[in-house]
C-alpha positions as a Markdown table, in Angstrom:
| # | Residue | x | y | z |
|---|---|---|---|---|
| 1 | Met | 0.0 | 0.0 | 0.0 |
| 2 | Arg | 1.1 | 3.5 | -0.9 |
| 3 | Thr | -0.6 | 6.4 | 0.8 |
| 4 | Trp | -0.7 | 10.2 | 0.4 |
| 5 | Val | -2.2 | 13.2 | 2.1 |
| 6 | Ala | -3.3 | 16.6 | 0.9 |
| 7 | Ala | -2.1 | 18.4 | 4.1 |
| 8 | Asn | -2.7 | 21.7 | 2.4 |
| 9 | Met | -6.4 | 21.1 | 2.8 |
| 10 | Ala | -6.2 | 20.7 | 6.6 |
| 11 | Pro | -7.7 | 23.7 | 8.4 |
| 12 | Gly | -5.2 | 25.4 | 10.7 |
| 13 | Met | -2.3 | 23.0 | 9.9 |
| 14 | Asn | 0.5 | 23.7 | 12.3 |
| 15 | Val | 2.9 | 21.1 | 13.5 |
| 16 | Asn | 6.0 | 20.7 | 15.7 |
| 17 | Ala | 9.0 | 18.5 | 14.9 |
| 18 | Ala | 7.6 | 15.4 | 16.6 |
| 19 | Gln | 4.3 | 15.7 | 14.8 |
| 20 | Ala | 6.0 | 16.3 | 11.4 |
| 21 | Val | 8.0 | 13.0 | 11.8 |
| 22 | Gln | 4.9 | 11.2 | 12.9 |
| 23 | Ile | 3.1 | 12.3 | 9.7 |
| 24 | Ala | 6.1 | 11.5 | 7.6 |
| 25 | Gln | 6.1 | 7.9 | 8.8 |
| 26 | Gln | 2.5 | 7.4 | 7.7 |
| 27 | Tyr | 2.7 | 8.5 | 4.1 |
| 28 | Asn | 4.7 | 8.1 | 0.9 |
| 29 | Val | 3.6 | 11.4 | -0.5 |
| 30 | Ile | 2.6 | 14.7 | 1.3 |
| 31 | Val | 1.3 | 17.8 | -0.4 |
| 32 | Ala | 1.6 | 20.8 | 1.8 |
| 33 | Asn | 1.9 | 24.6 | 1.8 |
| 34 | Gln | 5.4 | 26.0 | 1.7 |
| 35 | Gly | 6.1 | 26.8 | 5.4 |
| 36 | Thr | 4.2 | 23.9 | 7.0 |
| 37 | Phe | 7.1 | 21.4 | 7.1 |
| 38 | Asp | 10.1 | 23.5 | 6.0 |
| 39 | Pro | 12.0 | 23.3 | 9.3 |
| 40 | Phe | 11.5 | 19.5 | 9.7 |
| 41 | Val | 12.2 | 18.2 | 6.2 |
| 42 | Gly | 15.6 | 16.6 | 7.2 |
| 43 | Ala | 14.1 | 14.8 | 10.1 |
| 44 | Met | 11.1 | 13.7 | 8.1 |
| 45 | Lys | 13.3 | 12.2 | 5.3 |
| 46 | Ala | 15.5 | 10.5 | 8.0 |
| 47 | Ala | 12.3 | 8.9 | 9.4 |
| 48 | Asn | 11.0 | 7.9 | 6.0 |
| 49 | Pro | 13.6 | 7.9 | 3.2 |
| 50 | Thr | 11.0 | 7.1 | 0.6 |
| 51 | Leu | 8.9 | 10.3 | 1.4 |
| 52 | Phe | 8.2 | 12.8 | -1.3 |
| 53 | Leu | 7.0 | 16.3 | -0.3 |
| 54 | Tyr | 5.2 | 18.5 | -2.8 |
| 55 | Ala | 4.7 | 22.3 | -2.5 |
| 56 | Tyr | 1.1 | 23.4 | -3.2 |
| 57 | Leu | 0.4 | 26.1 | -5.7 |
| 58 | Asn | -2.7 | 26.9 | -7.7 |
| 59 | Gly | -2.2 | 26.2 | -11.3 |
| 60 | Thr | -5.0 | 28.4 | -12.7 |
| 61 | Tyr | -6.2 | 30.9 | -10.1 |
| 62 | Ser | -4.6 | 33.9 | -8.3 |
| 63 | Gln | -5.7 | 35.0 | -4.9 |
| 64 | Pro | -7.3 | 38.3 | -4.0 |
| 65 | Gly | -4.6 | 40.8 | -3.0 |
| 66 | Thr | -2.3 | 39.7 | -5.8 |
| 67 | Ser | -1.9 | 41.8 | -9.0 |
| 68 | Tyr | -0.8 | 40.7 | -12.5 |
| 69 | Pro | -0.9 | 42.3 | -16.0 |
| 70 | Ser | -4.5 | 42.4 | -17.2 |
| 71 | Ser | -3.7 | 40.1 | -20.2 |
| 72 | Trp | -2.8 | 37.2 | -17.8 |
| 73 | Tyr | -6.4 | 37.1 | -16.5 |
| 74 | Ser | -9.2 | 35.2 | -18.1 |
| 75 | Gln | -12.1 | 37.2 | -19.2 |
| 76 | Asp | -15.8 | 36.7 | -19.6 |
| 77 | Ala | -17.9 | 37.6 | -22.7 |
| 78 | His | -18.0 | 41.2 | -21.5 |
| 79 | Gly | -14.3 | 41.6 | -20.7 |
| 80 | Gly | -14.7 | 41.2 | -17.0 |
| 81 | Lys | -12.6 | 39.0 | -14.7 |
| 82 | Val | -13.8 | 35.6 | -13.9 |
| 83 | Val | -14.0 | 34.8 | -10.2 |
| 84 | Ser | -14.6 | 31.5 | -8.3 |
| 85 | Ala | -17.9 | 31.7 | -6.3 |
| 86 | Gly | -16.6 | 29.8 | -3.3 |
| 87 | Phe | -13.1 | 31.3 | -2.8 |
| 88 | Gly | -13.1 | 34.7 | -4.6 |
| 89 | Asn | -10.0 | 33.7 | -6.6 |
| 90 | Phe | -9.4 | 35.1 | -10.1 |
| 91 | Leu | -9.2 | 32.8 | -13.0 |
| 92 | Met | -6.0 | 33.2 | -15.1 |
| 93 | Asp | -5.4 | 32.3 | -18.7 |
| 94 | Pro | -3.6 | 28.9 | -18.7 |
| 95 | Thr | -2.2 | 29.6 | -22.2 |
| 96 | Asn | -0.7 | 33.1 | -21.3 |
| 97 | Pro | 3.1 | 32.8 | -21.4 |
| 98 | Gly | 3.4 | 35.3 | -18.6 |
| 99 | Trp | 1.2 | 33.3 | -16.3 |
| 100 | Ile | 2.9 | 30.1 | -17.3 |
| 101 | Gly | 6.3 | 31.7 | -16.5 |
| 102 | Asp | 5.0 | 32.8 | -13.1 |
| 103 | Arg | 4.0 | 29.3 | -12.2 |
| 104 | Met | 7.5 | 28.1 | -13.2 |
| 105 | Thr | 9.2 | 30.7 | -11.0 |
| 106 | Thr | 6.8 | 30.2 | -8.2 |
| 107 | Cys | 7.4 | 26.5 | -8.2 |
| 108 | Gln | 11.1 | 27.0 | -8.2 |
| 109 | Ser | 11.1 | 29.6 | -5.4 |
| 110 | Glu | 8.8 | 27.5 | -3.2 |
| 111 | Leu | 11.1 | 24.5 | -3.7 |
| 112 | Ala | 14.1 | 26.5 | -2.8 |
| 113 | Ala | 12.5 | 27.9 | 0.3 |
| 114 | Ser | 10.9 | 24.7 | 1.5 |
| 115 | His | 13.4 | 22.0 | 0.4 |
| 116 | Tyr | 10.5 | 20.0 | -0.8 |
| 117 | Asp | 10.8 | 17.6 | -3.7 |
| 118 | Gly | 8.4 | 18.8 | -6.3 |
| 119 | Cys | 5.3 | 21.0 | -6.9 |
| 120 | Phe | 1.6 | 20.2 | -6.8 |
| 121 | Leu | -0.5 | 22.2 | -9.2 |
| 122 | Asp | -4.2 | 22.6 | -8.1 |
| 123 | Met | -7.2 | 23.4 | -10.3 |
| 124 | Leu | -6.1 | 21.8 | -13.6 |
| 125 | Gly | -9.3 | 19.8 | -14.1 |
| 126 | Pro | -12.8 | 20.5 | -15.3 |
| 127 | Ala | -14.3 | 22.1 | -12.1 |
| 128 | Thr | -14.0 | 25.6 | -13.7 |
| 129 | Met | -16.4 | 24.5 | -16.4 |
| 130 | Phe | -19.1 | 23.3 | -13.9 |
| 131 | Ser | -22.2 | 25.5 | -13.6 |
| 132 | Gly | -21.9 | 27.9 | -10.6 |
| 133 | Tyr | -18.2 | 27.3 | -9.9 |
| 134 | Val | -17.3 | 30.7 | -11.4 |
| 135 | Asn | -19.4 | 33.9 | -11.8 |
| 136 | Ala | -19.2 | 33.7 | -15.7 |
| 137 | Leu | -17.8 | 31.3 | -18.2 |
| 138 | Pro | -14.3 | 32.2 | -19.4 |
| 139 | Ile | -13.6 | 33.0 | -23.0 |
| 140 | Asn | -10.9 | 31.2 | -25.0 |
| 141 | Arg | -9.0 | 34.0 | -26.6 |
| 142 | Ser | -7.9 | 31.7 | -29.5 |
| 143 | Thr | -11.5 | 31.0 | -30.5 |
| 144 | Gly | -13.4 | 34.0 | -29.2 |
| 145 | Gln | -15.9 | 31.5 | -27.6 |
| 146 | Ala | -16.4 | 30.0 | -24.2 |
| 147 | Trp | -13.8 | 27.4 | -23.3 |
| 148 | Thr | -14.8 | 23.8 | -24.0 |
| 149 | Thr | -13.8 | 21.3 | -21.3 |
| 150 | His | -11.8 | 19.5 | -23.9 |
| 151 | Asp | -9.7 | 22.6 | -24.8 |
| 152 | Trp | -9.5 | 23.6 | -21.2 |
| 153 | Leu | -7.9 | 20.4 | -20.2 |
| 154 | Asn | -5.4 | 20.5 | -23.0 |
| 155 | Ala | -4.4 | 24.0 | -22.0 |
| 156 | Thr | -4.0 | 23.1 | -18.3 |
| 157 | Ser | -2.1 | 19.9 | -19.0 |
| 158 | Gly | 0.2 | 21.9 | -21.3 |
| 159 | Leu | 0.8 | 24.5 | -18.5 |
| 160 | Ala | 1.7 | 21.7 | -16.0 |
| 161 | Ala | 4.0 | 20.0 | -18.5 |
| 162 | Gln | 5.9 | 23.2 | -19.1 |
| 163 | Val | 6.4 | 23.7 | -15.3 |
| 164 | Lys | 7.9 | 20.2 | -15.0 |
| 165 | Ala | 10.1 | 20.8 | -18.0 |
| 166 | Ala | 11.3 | 24.2 | -16.7 |
| 167 | Thr | 12.0 | 23.1 | -13.2 |
| 168 | Gly | 13.3 | 19.6 | -13.8 |
| 169 | Arg | 11.5 | 18.5 | -10.7 |
| 170 | Pro | 8.5 | 16.1 | -10.1 |
| 171 | Val | 5.2 | 17.7 | -10.7 |
| 172 | Ile | 1.7 | 16.3 | -9.9 |
| 173 | Gly | -1.6 | 18.0 | -10.4 |
| 174 | Asn | -5.2 | 18.0 | -9.3 |
| 175 | Gly | -7.9 | 17.5 | -11.8 |
| 176 | Leu | -8.6 | 13.9 | -12.7 |
| 177 | Ala | -11.8 | 14.2 | -10.6 |
| 178 | Ser | -13.2 | 10.6 | -10.9 |
| 179 | Gly | -13.3 | 7.6 | -13.2 |
| 180 | Ile | -16.3 | 9.1 | -14.9 |
| 181 | Ala | -14.3 | 12.2 | -15.8 |
| 182 | Phe | -11.2 | 10.2 | -16.6 |
| 183 | Phe | -13.0 | 8.2 | -19.3 |
| 184 | Asp | -15.3 | 11.0 | -20.5 |
| 185 | Pro | -15.3 | 10.4 | -24.3 |
| 186 | Ala | -15.6 | 14.1 | -25.1 |
| 187 | Ala | -13.1 | 15.5 | -22.6 |
| 188 | Pro | -11.2 | 12.9 | -20.7 |
| 189 | Thr | -9.2 | 14.1 | -17.7 |
| 190 | Ser | -6.7 | 11.5 | -18.3 |
| 191 | Val | -4.9 | 13.9 | -20.7 |
| 192 | Leu | -3.5 | 15.5 | -17.5 |
| 193 | Leu | -1.2 | 12.5 | -17.0 |
| 194 | Gly | 0.5 | 13.1 | -20.4 |
| 195 | Gly | 3.3 | 15.4 | -19.2 |
| 196 | Ile | 3.6 | 15.2 | -15.5 |
| 197 | Asp | 4.3 | 12.5 | -12.9 |
| 198 | Gly | 0.9 | 12.0 | -11.6 |
| 199 | Ala | -2.5 | 13.6 | -10.7 |
| 200 | Ser | -5.1 | 13.4 | -8.0 |
| 201 | Ala | -8.7 | 12.3 | -8.2 |
| 202 | Glu | -10.4 | 14.4 | -5.6 |
| 203 | Ile | -13.8 | 13.0 | -5.9 |
| 204 | Trp | -12.8 | 9.3 | -6.3 |
| 205 | Met | -15.9 | 7.1 | -5.7 |
| 206 | Arg | -17.9 | 10.0 | -4.3 |
| 207 | Asn | -18.3 | 13.8 | -4.0 |
| 208 | Ala | -17.5 | 15.0 | -0.5 |
| 209 | Ser | -20.9 | 16.8 | -0.2 |
| 210 | Leu | -23.0 | 13.7 | -0.9 |
| 211 | Pro | -24.7 | 12.0 | 2.0 |
| 212 | Val | -22.7 | 9.1 | 3.5 |
| 213 | Ser | -25.4 | 6.7 | 2.3 |
| 214 | Ala | -24.8 | 7.6 | -1.3 |
| 215 | Phe | -22.7 | 5.1 | -3.3 |
| 216 | Pro | -21.8 | 4.9 | -7.0 |
| 217 | Asn | -23.6 | 2.4 | -9.3 |
| 218 | Val | -21.7 | -0.6 | -10.5 |
| 219 | Ala | -20.8 | 1.0 | -13.9 |
| 220 | Asp | -19.5 | 4.2 | -12.2 |
| 221 | Trp | -17.6 | 2.1 | -9.5 |
| 222 | Lys | -15.9 | 0.1 | -12.4 |
| 223 | Met | -14.7 | 3.3 | -14.0 |
| 224 | Asn | -13.2 | 4.5 | -10.7 |
| 225 | Val | -11.4 | 1.2 | -10.3 |
| 226 | Asn | -10.3 | 0.9 | -13.9 |
| 227 | Met | -8.8 | 4.4 | -14.1 |
| 228 | Leu | -6.0 | 3.2 | -11.8 |
| 229 | Ser | -4.4 | 0.8 | -14.3 |
| 230 | Ala | -5.4 | 2.8 | -17.5 |
| 231 | Thr | -2.1 | 4.7 | -18.0 |
| 232 | Gly | 1.5 | 4.7 | -16.8 |
| 233 | Gly | 0.9 | 7.7 | -14.6 |
| 234 | Ser | 0.3 | 7.7 | -10.9 |
| 235 | Val | -3.2 | 8.3 | -9.7 |
| 236 | Leu | -3.6 | 9.8 | -6.2 |
| 237 | Thr | -7.1 | 8.9 | -5.0 |
| 238 | Ile | -8.9 | 10.6 | -2.2 |
| 239 | Thr | -12.3 | 9.6 | -0.8 |
| 240 | Lys | -14.1 | 12.1 | 1.5 |
| 241 | Thr | -17.0 | 11.6 | 3.8 |
| 242 | Trp | -17.5 | 15.2 | 4.8 |
| 243 | Ala | -21.3 | 15.5 | 4.9 |
| 244 | Gly | -21.8 | 13.8 | 8.2 |
| 245 | Gly | -22.6 | 10.2 | 9.2 |
| 246 | Thr | -21.8 | 7.9 | 12.0 |
| 247 | Ala | -18.4 | 6.5 | 12.7 |
| 248 | Ala | -19.6 | 3.1 | 11.6 |
| 249 | Gln | -20.8 | 4.5 | 8.2 |
| 250 | Lys | -17.6 | 6.3 | 7.7 |
| 251 | Ala | -15.6 | 3.1 | 8.6 |
| 252 | Ala | -17.6 | 1.2 | 6.0 |
| 253 | Trp | -16.9 | 3.8 | 3.4 |
| 254 | His | -13.2 | 3.6 | 4.3 |
| 255 | Lys | -13.1 | -0.2 | 3.9 |
| 256 | Phe | -15.1 | 0.0 | 0.6 |
| 257 | Ala | -12.7 | 2.6 | -0.9 |
| 258 | Leu | -9.6 | 0.8 | 0.3 |
| 259 | Ala | -10.7 | -2.6 | -1.1 |
| 260 | Ser | -11.8 | -0.9 | -4.4 |
| 261 | Phe | -8.4 | 0.7 | -4.6 |
| 262 | Leu | -6.6 | -2.6 | -4.2 |
| 263 | Leu | -8.7 | -4.1 | -6.9 |
| 264 | Gly | -7.5 | -1.5 | -9.5 |
| 265 | Thr | -4.0 | -0.3 | -8.5 |
| 266 | Asn | -1.0 | -1.2 | -10.6 |
| 267 | Gly | 1.5 | -0.5 | -7.8 |
| 268 | Ile | 2.2 | 3.2 | -8.7 |
| 269 | Asp | -0.9 | 4.8 | -7.3 |
| 270 | Phe | -1.5 | 6.4 | -3.9 |
| 271 | Phe | -4.6 | 6.1 | -1.5 |
| 272 | Ser | -6.1 | 8.6 | 0.9 |
| 273 | Phe | -9.2 | 8.6 | 3.0 |
| 274 | Ser | -10.6 | 11.6 | 4.7 |
| 275 | Ser | -13.4 | 11.2 | 7.2 |
| 276 | Asp | -14.0 | 14.9 | 8.0 |
| 277 | Asn | -13.1 | 18.4 | 6.8 |
| 278 | Thr | -10.9 | 18.8 | 9.8 |
| 279 | Ala | -7.1 | 18.5 | 10.4 |
| 280 | Ala | -7.7 | 15.2 | 12.3 |
| 281 | Gly | -10.1 | 14.0 | 9.5 |
| 282 | Ile | -7.6 | 14.7 | 6.8 |
| 283 | Val | -4.2 | 14.0 | 8.2 |
| 284 | Gly | -3.7 | 10.6 | 9.8 |
| 285 | Thr | -4.0 | 7.0 | 8.7 |
| 286 | Thr | -5.2 | 3.8 | 10.3 |
| 287 | Pro | -3.6 | 0.4 | 10.3 |
| 288 | Trp | -6.0 | -0.5 | 7.5 |
| 289 | Asp | -4.1 | 1.9 | 5.2 |
| 290 | His | -0.9 | -0.1 | 5.7 |
| 291 | Val | -2.2 | -3.6 | 5.3 |
| 292 | Asp | 0.4 | -5.9 | 3.9 |
| 293 | Ile | -1.4 | -7.9 | 1.3 |
| 294 | Gly | 1.5 | -8.7 | -0.8 |
| 295 | Met | 1.7 | -8.4 | -4.6 |
| 296 | Pro | -1.2 | -8.9 | -7.0 |
| 297 | Leu | -1.4 | -12.4 | -8.7 |
| 298 | Gly | -3.6 | -11.0 | -11.5 |
| 299 | Pro | -6.3 | -8.4 | -12.3 |
| 300 | Tyr | -9.5 | -8.2 | -10.5 |
| 301 | Gly | -12.5 | -10.4 | -11.5 |
| 302 | Pro | -15.9 | -11.6 | -10.5 |
| 303 | Ile | -16.3 | -14.0 | -7.5 |
| 304 | Gly | -19.3 | -15.1 | -5.7 |
| 305 | Gly | -21.6 | -12.2 | -7.0 |
| 306 | Ala | -18.9 | -9.6 | -6.0 |
| 307 | Tyr | -15.5 | -8.7 | -7.4 |
| 308 | Gly | -12.1 | -9.8 | -6.0 |
| 309 | Arg | -8.4 | -9.7 | -6.6 |
| 310 | Ala | -5.8 | -12.3 | -5.3 |
| 311 | Phe | -2.6 | -11.2 | -3.8 |
| 312 | Thr | 0.4 | -13.1 | -2.5 |
| 313 | Lys | -0.6 | -12.4 | 1.1 |
| 314 | Gly | -4.3 | -12.1 | 0.9 |
| 315 | Val | -7.4 | -11.0 | -1.1 |
| 316 | Ala | -9.5 | -7.9 | -1.6 |
| 317 | Val | -13.2 | -8.2 | -2.3 |
| 318 | Val | -15.9 | -5.6 | -3.1 |
| 319 | Asn | -19.6 | -5.8 | -3.5 |
| 320 | Pro | -20.6 | -2.7 | -5.5 |
| 321 | Gly | -24.1 | -4.1 | -6.1 |
| 322 | Ser | -27.4 | -3.8 | -4.3 |
| 323 | Thr | -27.9 | -7.3 | -2.9 |
| 324 | Thr | -26.0 | -9.1 | -0.1 |
| 325 | Val | -23.6 | -11.8 | -1.4 |
| 326 | Asn | -21.5 | -14.6 | 0.2 |
| 327 | Val | -18.0 | -15.0 | -1.1 |
| 328 | Pro | -16.3 | -18.3 | -0.5 |
| 329 | Leu | -12.6 | -17.8 | 0.1 |
| 330 | Gly | -11.4 | -21.4 | -0.3 |
| 331 | Gly | -9.4 | -21.2 | 2.9 |
| 332 | Ser | -9.1 | -19.3 | 6.2 |
| 333 | Phe | -8.3 | -15.6 | 5.9 |
| 334 | Thr | -8.2 | -12.8 | 8.5 |
| 335 | Asp | -10.2 | -9.7 | 7.8 |
| 336 | Leu | -9.4 | -6.1 | 8.9 |
| 337 | Ser | -11.1 | -6.7 | 12.2 |
| 338 | Asn | -8.8 | -9.6 | 12.9 |
| 339 | Thr | -11.6 | -12.1 | 12.5 |
| 340 | Ala | -10.8 | -15.4 | 10.8 |
| 341 | Arg | -13.1 | -16.1 | 7.8 |
| 342 | Thr | -13.6 | -18.9 | 5.2 |
| 343 | Val | -16.6 | -17.1 | 3.7 |
| 344 | Val | -17.1 | -13.3 | 3.7 |
| 345 | Thr | -20.6 | -11.8 | 3.7 |
| 346 | Leu | -20.8 | -8.6 | 1.9 |
| 347 | Pro | -23.9 | -6.4 | 2.2 |
| 348 | Pro | -24.5 | -3.9 | -0.7 |
| 349 | His | -21.8 | -1.4 | -1.2 |
| 350 | Thr | -19.2 | -2.9 | 1.1 |
| 351 | Gly | -15.6 | -4.2 | 0.8 |
| 352 | Glu | -13.2 | -6.2 | 2.8 |
| 353 | Val | -9.4 | -6.8 | 2.8 |
| 354 | Leu | -8.3 | -10.1 | 4.1 |
| 355 | Thr | -4.7 | -11.4 | 4.7 |
| 356 | Gly | -3.2 | -14.9 | 5.1 |
| 357 | Gly | -5.0 | -17.8 | 3.5 |
| 358 | Ser | -3.6 | -21.1 | 2.2 |
| 359 | Ala | -5.0 | -20.9 | -1.3 |
| 360 | Thr | -6.2 | -18.4 | -3.9 |
| 361 | Pro | -10.0 | -18.2 | -3.9 |
| 362 | Ala | -11.4 | -20.2 | -6.7 |
| 363 | Gly | -12.3 | -18.2 | -9.8 |
| 364 | Leu | -10.0 | -15.2 | -9.3 |
| 365 | Pro | -7.6 | -14.7 | -12.2 |
| 366 | Val | -3.9 | -15.6 | -11.7 |
| 367 | Thr | -2.0 | -14.2 | -14.6 |
| 368 | Ala | 1.5 | -14.7 | -15.9 |
| 369 | Gly | 3.5 | -11.5 | -15.6 |
| 370 | Tyr | 2.2 | -10.5 | -12.2 |
| 371 | Gly | 5.4 | -11.3 | -10.5 |
| 372 | Tyr | 9.1 | -11.7 | -10.8 |
| 373 | Arg | 12.2 | -13.7 | -9.8 |
| 374 | Leu | 15.6 | -12.6 | -8.5 |
| 375 | Ala | 18.6 | -14.7 | -9.2 |
| 376 | Gly | 21.7 | -14.5 | -7.0 |
| 377 | Ala | 25.4 | -15.0 | -8.0 |
| 378 | Asp | 25.4 | -18.2 | -5.9 |
| 379 | Gly | 22.6 | -19.6 | -8.1 |
| 380 | Ser | 19.7 | -19.0 | -5.6 |
| 381 | Val | 16.3 | -18.0 | -6.9 |
| 382 | Leu | 13.8 | -15.9 | -5.1 |
| 383 | Ser | 10.2 | -15.9 | -6.5 |
| 384 | Tyr | 7.5 | -13.3 | -5.9 |
| 385 | Gly | 3.9 | -12.9 | -7.1 |
| 386 | Ala | 2.7 | -15.3 | -9.8 |
| 387 | Asp | 6.1 | -16.3 | -10.9 |
| 388 | Thr | 6.6 | -19.5 | -8.9 |
| 389 | Phe | 9.9 | -21.2 | -7.8 |
| 390 | Met | 11.0 | -24.0 | -10.2 |
| 391 | Gly | 14.4 | -24.7 | -8.8 |
| 392 | Ala | 17.9 | -23.2 | -8.1 |
| 393 | Ala | 21.6 | -23.9 | -8.6 |
| 394 | Asn | 22.8 | -22.8 | -5.2 |
| 395 | Ser | 23.0 | -26.3 | -3.9 |
| 396 | Leu | 25.5 | -27.2 | -6.6 |
| 397 | Arg | 29.2 | -26.4 | -6.6 |
| 398 | Leu | 29.4 | -23.7 | -9.2 |
| 399 | Ser | 32.7 | -23.1 | -11.1 |
| 400 | Arg | 31.7 | -19.5 | -11.7 |
| 401 | Pro | 29.0 | -17.1 | -10.4 |
| 402 | Val | 25.6 | -16.8 | -12.0 |
| 403 | Val | 25.5 | -13.5 | -14.0 |
| 404 | Gly | 22.1 | -13.6 | -15.7 |
| 405 | Ser | 18.7 | -15.2 | -16.0 |
| 406 | Ala | 15.8 | -15.3 | -18.5 |
| 407 | Ala | 12.2 | -16.5 | -18.2 |
| 408 | Thr | 10.4 | -18.6 | -20.9 |
| 409 | Pro | 7.5 | -17.0 | -22.8 |
| 410 | Thr | 5.0 | -18.8 | -20.5 |
| 411 | Thr | 6.9 | -17.6 | -17.4 |
| 412 | Arg | 6.6 | -21.2 | -16.2 |
| 413 | Gly | 10.3 | -21.8 | -16.5 |
| 414 | Tyr | 13.7 | -20.0 | -16.6 |
| 415 | Trp | 17.4 | -20.3 | -17.4 |
| 416 | Leu | 20.3 | -19.2 | -15.3 |
| 417 | Val | 23.7 | -18.5 | -17.0 |
| 418 | Gly | 27.1 | -18.5 | -15.3 |
| 419 | Ser | 30.0 | -16.3 | -16.3 |
| 420 | Asp | 31.7 | -19.4 | -17.7 |
| 421 | Gly | 28.8 | -20.0 | -20.1 |
| 422 | Gly | 27.2 | -22.7 | -18.0 |
| 423 | Ile | 23.4 | -23.0 | -18.4 |
| 424 | Phe | 20.9 | -24.3 | -15.8 |
| 425 | Asn | 17.3 | -24.9 | -16.9 |
| 426 | Tyr | 14.2 | -25.2 | -14.8 |
| 427 | Gly | 10.4 | -25.7 | -15.4 |
| 428 | Asp | 9.5 | -25.6 | -19.0 |
| 429 | Ala | 12.9 | -24.1 | -20.0 |
| 430 | Ala | 14.6 | -26.6 | -22.3 |
| 431 | Phe | 18.4 | -27.2 | -22.3 |
| 432 | Tyr | 20.0 | -26.6 | -25.7 |
| 433 | Gly | 23.7 | -26.7 | -24.7 |
| 434 | Ser | 26.2 | -24.5 | -23.0 |
| 435 | Ala | 29.4 | -22.7 | -23.8 |
């Protein structure tokens, strides 16, 4: 599991050294305002060497109190400035060279001051095109007409790619929204991943303002799951339950989102769950978010009326439908509540992550390629995922060390080669001679 947090969203975020280190130990990626963690970056990296810190900046809006040349601002059909209804920020022209240059220099200056690793560009997605988000639709100067969502996304993705190219540092953005927007045939938000390192989906599985009882239908749920493995870019999901609900309802949503994430991720994505619009509800993980389920053995697939995915150390199952199902596991597994189960009962719109187990649940796909092997110089072989152990040469007296290996097309066999030209074959790998 890889986790992230948008600490810039946390109201009144103010931490000391001990708190900063504790937060660092919980996440792989932290997005924060410049100044929040600046004095503690060294200690945070020492506590978690894999941590990446991203400095927050708005990609397409300027705040009240700032002043730029008038040509940098977006304009409505009457030549007036376009203002966001909820924040009072001014919409800028994402194609204006001056504004693009300002985002480049702002990113560079924030990185220099904070010692963070990269920049997070907010507001690259389609929200500006939504009815009521701004006081008036912005006009595309190149067409003289209101921006289309398609052209807007192309413009903002271009801006982000230029910031990355100019700074030479990692850049992630906000704007994927959800699987529905990601796969929108007219204006897919997936275009944002074209020139940067990753992007966040801020309404993954649900909008924060929806009642806690609201769940996606099966088709929409699948789009949210499938977006995670659709491209080579990292997707940073966040699921918010900010419109009330009991602790039990929010815990059920947490488990549903987590299990759904595990069904789709290809290993380069990041998960986040936010229970409330408070610092405590945004920053902080639970043991669920660090469950060690191992590596996937294949893609997700149907099982017992639900959907599941097999891993080397467990299984994730989700019921996005409207009727209760009983999923046979084919062995004893332990759920997130530390209860042993051979069958898991999933009411509508629920999920579960289970660890252990002596066998892969029947019916779940196990696919060649979802794994790897490591060969040692002494002839030893370590197998992971779906690539099983077929034998090794470390029990033999080798004349020379092993310097290479290769798998057969089926991945059900492999060769080891020694520096003296010796060949050792295992599984369905045939022996054709050695040097």
